Amino acid sequence: MGAYRADEDYDYLFKVVLIGDSGVGKSNLLSRFTKNEFSLESKSTIGVEFATRSIRVDEKVLKAQIWDTAGQERYRAITSAYYRGAVGALLVYDVTRHVTFENMERWLKELRDHTDANIVVMLVGNKADLRHLRAVSTEEATAFAEREKTFFMETSALESMNVENAFTEVLTQIYHVVSKKALEIGDDPAALPKGQTINVGSRDDVSAVKKDGCCSA
Amino acid sequence: MTEPQDPFSYPPIDPVNFDLIIVGTALSESVIAAAASAVGKTILHLDPNSFYGSHFASLSLHDLTSYLTSPHSLPSAATAAASSDSDDIVVVDLVHQPLCTDAETATYDESAFLSENSRKFNIDLGGPRALFCADKTIDLLMKSGAAQYLEFKGIDESFVYEANAGLANVPDSRGAIFRDKKLSLKEKNQLMRFFKLVQQHLDDTQEEKIPKEDLEIPFVSFLEKMKLPPKIKSILLYAIAMLDYDQDNNEVCEELLKTKDGIDCLAQYSSSVGRFPNAPGALLYPIYGEGELPQAFCRRAAVKGCIYVLRMPVVSLLMDKVTGSYKGVRLASGQDLYSHQLILDPSFTIPSPLSLSLGDFPSERLQMLSQRDIKGMVARGICITRSSIKPDVSSCSVVYPPRSLYPEQVTSIKALQIGSNLAVCPAGTFILYLSTLCNDADEGKKLLKAAMNALLTLPVSGNSESIPSVQSDSEDIKPIVLWSAFYIQKLIMSKFEFISSTPTPDGNLNYNALLDATEKLFNQMYPNEEFFPKATSPEDPTDEDDNGLTLDS
C-alpha cells in the first residue's frame, strides 16, 4: 500500500498523535514505524518529541508527523496543546492489561474534546504477540470500535505485526478526508482564514498542504 | 474535562525524591521547570487544576465562569492512605487564597449559542496579553526550544482612544505616519523628526546623541522639551511606551519614567514593527490563546524527564522538626514526597505561625512564608461580542490614556480584541480583554466599565432582534456585548526562600518583567547553572532549528 520516500519533498503533512495509558507501547510503535527499532526498556518516554515518515498514496507523498506523549499521560497530564492541529490519532491499549482497554473510553473523550470532528481515530491493541497473557478479546475490542466509529487493529511492536498497516491505514484515511474536504473548503468552519501564521523559529508546519501542491481528488 | 469519580485513582508517584517540586503550572513555574530540566534536575510538577496554566490559562467559557465564581479550598489529605507521621517531621497545612476576587459575570444575549459553543472558546485568564515581535519572550521561546509547539499571528492594528473622537491609529512607522488621516501635516512632521532623533540615538554609527542630562529627566519632560503637542505625547507615553499612570499627575504617578527608559520602550516597539514580514504591526498573539505558552514550556520539561501530575493538590508542607527546614510535601492522595527545593504558586500560603500549635518547632521561619508580597491589584474585564470594534479588523490593541474617559481617570486602560481567526472563539464572535491597575475593586471596575461603554453597547432589553441605532457622533456602530466578566487579581511578586514562590500575571501587555523575575529566581535557586544552555544533544533533533526563523509567505 504505502511506499517509503525521501522526506525532503511531500504533498501533505499530517500531524498524528499517540494516546493511551502509560506502558502500552506507544513509543515502541512510533520507533518501529519510523526507525524500525524496538526497545525493551520500560522507562517512561523521555526525549522523544515526534518522529516523521513519508508514504505514498495515490501518487501523493504524505508526510506523517507523529507525536509522542513525553510521558505526560502517566498522571493524566497531557497538555491540550498536544492535540492542536492533529488530524489523526492512534488510541493504544495493551491486550494483556484489561484496565488499559477500559480507559480507552476516557482517552477517546479527551481526544474528541480537543480535536476536530473529522479526525481519523484508530483503536490499537498492542502486544498481540503475548498470546498466553491476552486479557482483551478481539471481539470485545471490535465491538467497542464499531460502537465508537473508529478503525481497529491489533499490533505487535515487538514482532512488527501490523504496525506498518496501522499507520498506513490512518494516513490513507486522513488523505481521503482531506481530499474530500478540499472540495468543500468554503464550508469549513474549522479553518483559520484570516492572517498569516508566524512560526518563530519552529521547523515544520503542522498538518499543512504544501504551498506548491495542488489538491486533486 | 470530566472529573474521575475517584480523583486520586492515580498510581502512587514514583520516585518520591526530587531535586525540585513545583506546585502550579503558571508561566513562571513552567519556564523554571523547563530550565531546570534542561540542566538535569529531577522535577515533579503538579497542579491542583484539571488544566495547565493556573492564572495564565486559556479556558472554555464554562470553565472560565467556574474558575472565577466558585471558590475552592484545599481538601484534607486522604486519611485512609495517609502515611503515619514521622517523629522527625512537622506537618504544616497549606491554605489556598484565590488570586481573583470580586468576580461578576453576566450573559446579556444568545445564552444558548454561548453554552453550545463553550468549548470553542479559549479565553485568557490573564488578559489582555500579547507579545512584541522583538520581545524577550520570543528570544526565550527560541533559546529553550519551546517555539516549536507554538504558532502566532500578528495583531492587525493598534489604536489609541481619544476623548470625543474615538479610536485613532497608533502611527508606529514611517509608512503609518504617512498614511494617517487624523494627524495634521505639522503633527506628522513633528513625529517624523522625533522618531528620526530616537533612531539616530540608537544607531551606534551615528555621533549625534541625546544629551546625558536629558536621558535622566522624566520622559514626559523630555517630550515637552521637544515641543511635541499633547496628542503626540499621549500616543508616545501610553500607546507605545505603554505606561500605566498619568505622567502629568505628580500625586498619583508612583515613579515617572525616565527618558532613557522611554527610549528603550520606543526601541523595542520600533524594532518589533517589521521584524516578521507576516506580522502587520508590533504585536503577536499565539493561536489558541496565551494558555499555550505555559503548556509549551511544560512539554519541553516533560521531554527532558520532568514528571507531570494534574488534578493533584498539595495540601501540606513537611518540615524538619528540629531545624525547621523544608523536607517535602504531602499530596491530597496522602502520599509524602521529598525534594531539596520547592516552588509554590502564589495562591498558596500558610496560616500565621501564631495560630499553629507547634511546640518547640522553630516557627520564625514560617513567619516569612505566611506573608505575601502584595504589590497592588489589576482589574480585568472580558467581553464577548458579535462584531469588531473596528470594521474589517479582526484583532487589535487599544490604549485609553489617563483622562481620556473622564477627568479623574489616573491610569491607562489596556484593551485587546482577538477574533476567531486565532482559534479563541467561535466564528462570527470576538473577545475583548480589558485591564488596568487599581487600588480597590470598585475603582477598577468603574474604569473598565467606562472603557467598555466607550466601545461596546449592551443589547436593547426585551428585544434581541432590534437593530442598534447608529451613533450620531460616529459612523461606526458599536458592537453588542453578549457576555462579560469583571474581576480583580492581586499582584504578587516572586520570592526566593528555602521555599520559593513565583509572580502572578502583572498589568503589562507583554511578559518581559515577569520573565525577568523568573530568570532571576532560577539564578537564585541554581546559581551555578545556566538558564537554557545552548548545548544540543543528539537525541534532540529539533534543536537544530532553534536559531532559524521560518515564516509562511
PDB file of N, CA and C in Angstrom, chain A residues 132-166:
ATOM      1  N   HIS A 132      -0.471 -15.862  25.323  1.00  0.00           N
ATOM      2  CA  HIS A 132      -0.895 -16.572  26.522  1.00  0.00           C
ATOM      3  C   HIS A 132      -1.293 -15.612  27.644  1.00  0.00           C
ATOM      4  N   LEU A 133      -1.020 -14.327  27.464  1.00  0.00           N
ATOM      5  CA  LEU A 133      -1.360 -13.352  28.502  1.00  0.00           C
ATOM      6  C   LEU A 133      -2.546 -12.478  28.115  1.00  0.00           C
ATOM      7  N   ARG A 134      -3.161 -12.796  26.976  1.00  0.00           N
ATOM      8  CA  ARG A 134      -4.229 -11.926  26.459  1.00  0.00           C
ATOM      9  C   ARG A 134      -5.359 -11.760  27.467  1.00  0.00           C
ATOM     10  N   ALA A 135      -5.782 -10.510  27.678  1.00  0.00           N
ATOM     11  CA  ALA A 135      -6.868 -10.206  28.610  1.00  0.00           C
ATOM     12  C   ALA A 135      -8.009  -9.451  27.932  1.00  0.00           C
ATOM     13  N   VAL A 136      -7.802  -9.024  26.701  1.00  0.00           N
ATOM     14  CA  VAL A 136      -8.853  -8.324  25.954  1.00  0.00           C
ATOM     15  C   VAL A 136      -9.091  -9.095  24.660  1.00  0.00           C
ATOM     16  N   SER A 137     -10.302  -9.592  24.503  1.00  0.00           N
ATOM     17  CA  SER A 137     -10.565 -10.376  23.297  1.00  0.00           C
ATOM     18  C   SER A 137     -10.724  -9.459  22.088  1.00  0.00           C
ATOM     19  N   THR A 138     -10.436 -10.034  20.931  1.00  0.00           N
ATOM     20  CA  THR A 138     -10.590  -9.266  19.698  1.00  0.00           C
ATOM     21  C   THR A 138     -12.040  -8.846  19.506  1.00  0.00           C
ATOM     22  N   GLU A 139     -12.965  -9.725  19.897  1.00  0.00           N
ATOM     23  CA  GLU A 139     -14.392  -9.429  19.720  1.00  0.00           C
ATOM     24  C   GLU A 139     -14.813  -8.227  20.560  1.00  0.00           C
ATOM     25  N   GLU A 140     -14.316  -8.179  21.781  1.00  0.00           N
ATOM     26  CA  GLU A 140     -14.660  -7.071  22.677  1.00  0.00           C
ATOM     27  C   GLU A 140     -14.172  -5.742  22.100  1.00  0.00           C
ATOM     28  N   ALA A 141     -12.951  -5.754  21.602  1.00  0.00           N
ATOM     29  CA  ALA A 141     -12.384  -4.519  21.052  1.00  0.00           C
ATOM     30  C   ALA A 141     -13.079  -4.129  19.750  1.00  0.00           C
ATOM     31  N   THR A 142     -13.398  -5.135  18.936  1.00  0.00           N
ATOM     32  CA  THR A 142     -14.101  -4.837  17.678  1.00  0.00           C
ATOM     33  C   THR A 142     -15.441  -4.174  17.963  1.00  0.00           C
ATOM     34  N   ALA A 143     -16.136  -4.675  18.990  1.00  0.00           N
ATOM     35  CA  ALA A 143     -17.442  -4.100  19.336  1.00  0.00           C
ATOM     36  C   ALA A 143     -17.287  -2.651  19.781  1.00  0.00           C
ATOM     37  N   PHE A 144     -16.253  -2.387  20.583  1.00  0.00           N
ATOM     38  CA  PHE A 144     -16.001  -1.012  21.026  1.00  0.00           C
ATOM     39  C   PHE A 144     -15.732  -0.106  19.826  1.00  0.00           C
ATOM     40  N   ALA A 145     -14.884  -0.588  18.916  1.00  0.00           N
ATOM     41  CA  ALA A 145     -14.521   0.235  17.759  1.00  0.00           C
ATOM     42  C   ALA A 145     -15.741   0.530  16.893  1.00  0.00           C
ATOM     43  N   GLU A 146     -16.593  -0.472  16.737  1.00  0.00           N
ATOM     44  CA  GLU A 146     -17.789  -0.254  15.918  1.00  0.00           C
ATOM     45  C   GLU A 146     -18.729   0.740  16.593  1.00  0.00           C
ATOM     46  N   ARG A 147     -18.872   0.581  17.910  1.00  0.00           N
ATOM     47  CA  ARG A 147     -19.772   1.477  18.650  1.00  0.00           C
ATOM     48  C   ARG A 147     -19.263   2.914  18.592  1.00  0.00           C
ATOM     49  N   GLU A 148     -17.952   3.082  18.688  1.00  0.00           N
ATOM     50  CA  GLU A 148     -17.372   4.425  18.728  1.00  0.00           C
ATOM     51  C   GLU A 148     -16.953   4.932  17.352  1.00  0.00           C
ATOM     52  N   LYS A 149     -17.197   4.114  16.318  1.00  0.00           N
ATOM     53  CA  LYS A 149     -16.891   4.526  14.941  1.00  0.00           C
ATOM     54  C   LYS A 149     -15.407   4.846  14.750  1.00  0.00           C
ATOM     55  N   THR A 150     -14.560   3.954  15.261  1.00  0.00           N
ATOM     56  CA  THR A 150     -13.134   4.100  14.998  1.00  0.00           C
ATOM     57  C   THR A 150     -12.663   2.891  14.202  1.00  0.00           C
ATOM     58  N   PHE A 151     -11.486   3.028  13.598  1.00  0.00           N
ATOM     59  CA  PHE A 151     -10.832   1.876  12.998  1.00  0.00           C
ATOM     60  C   PHE A 151     -10.225   1.039  14.122  1.00  0.00           C
ATOM     61  N   PHE A 152      -9.828  -0.184  13.786  1.00  0.00           N
ATOM     62  CA  PHE A 152      -9.279  -1.073  14.822  1.00  0.00           C
ATOM     63  C   PHE A 152      -8.264  -2.024  14.215  1.00  0.00           C
ATOM     64  N   MET A 153      -7.140  -2.185  14.892  1.00  0.00           N
ATOM     65  CA  MET A 153      -6.151  -3.201  14.528  1.00  0.00           C
ATOM     66  C   MET A 153      -5.457  -3.671  15.780  1.00  0.00           C
ATOM     67  N   GLU A 154      -5.067  -4.931  15.769  1.00  0.00           N
ATOM     68  CA  GLU A 154      -4.182  -5.438  16.813  1.00  0.00           C
ATOM     69  C   GLU A 154      -2.772  -5.481  16.243  1.00  0.00           C
ATOM     70  N   THR A 155      -1.816  -5.084  17.066  1.00  0.00           N
ATOM     71  CA  THR A 155      -0.434  -4.955  16.597  1.00  0.00           C
ATOM     72  C   THR A 155       0.520  -5.624  17.572  1.00  0.00           C
ATOM     73  N   SER A 156       1.740  -5.771  17.099  1.00  0.00           N
ATOM     74  CA  SER A 156       2.846  -6.092  17.990  1.00  0.00           C
ATOM     75  C   SER A 156       4.047  -5.273  17.540  1.00  0.00           C
ATOM     76  N   ALA A 157       4.442  -4.318  18.382  1.00  0.00           N
ATOM     77  CA  ALA A 157       5.632  -3.537  18.058  1.00  0.00           C
ATOM     78  C   ALA A 157       6.869  -4.420  18.135  1.00  0.00           C
ATOM     79  N   LEU A 158       6.804  -5.434  19.016  1.00  0.00           N
ATOM     80  CA  LEU A 158       7.944  -6.341  19.172  1.00  0.00           C
ATOM     81  C   LEU A 158       8.178  -7.137  17.898  1.00  0.00           C
ATOM     82  N   GLU A 159       7.110  -7.713  17.361  1.00  0.00           N
ATOM     83  CA  GLU A 159       7.230  -8.563  16.178  1.00  0.00           C
ATOM     84  C   GLU A 159       6.929  -7.822  14.876  1.00  0.00           C
ATOM     85  N   SER A 160       6.752  -6.521  14.959  1.00  0.00           N
ATOM     86  CA  SER A 160       6.433  -5.719  13.769  1.00  0.00           C
ATOM     87  C   SER A 160       5.120  -6.115  13.121  1.00  0.00           C
ATOM     88  N   MET A 161       4.238  -6.711  13.875  1.00  0.00           N
ATOM     89  CA  MET A 161       2.978  -7.170  13.304  1.00  0.00           C
ATOM     90  C   MET A 161       2.000  -6.011  13.195  1.00  0.00           C
ATOM     91  N   ASN A 162       1.564  -5.715  11.972  1.00  0.00           N
ATOM     92  CA  ASN A 162       0.511  -4.735  11.715  1.00  0.00           C
ATOM     93  C   ASN A 162       0.882  -3.287  12.035  1.00  0.00           C
ATOM     94  N   VAL A 163       2.115  -3.035  12.441  1.00  0.00           N
ATOM     95  CA  VAL A 163       2.482  -1.652  12.767  1.00  0.00           C
ATOM     96  C   VAL A 163       2.413  -0.789  11.515  1.00  0.00           C
ATOM     97  N   GLU A 164       3.054  -1.289  10.480  1.00  0.00           N
ATOM     98  CA  GLU A 164       3.020  -0.579   9.195  1.00  0.00           C
ATOM     99  C   GLU A 164       1.579  -0.381   8.733  1.00  0.00           C
ATOM    100  N   ASN A 165       0.788  -1.443   8.844  1.00  0.00           N
ATOM    101  CA  ASN A 165      -0.598  -1.370   8.386  1.00  0.00           C
ATOM    102  C   ASN A 165      -1.401  -0.332   9.160  1.00  0.00           C
ATOM    103  N   ALA A 166      -1.192  -0.285  10.475  1.00  0.00           N
ATOM    104  CA  ALA A 166      -1.985   0.627  11.299  1.00  0.00           C
ATOM    105  C   ALA A 166      -1.730   2.080  10.899  1.00  0.00           C
TER     106      ALA A 166
END
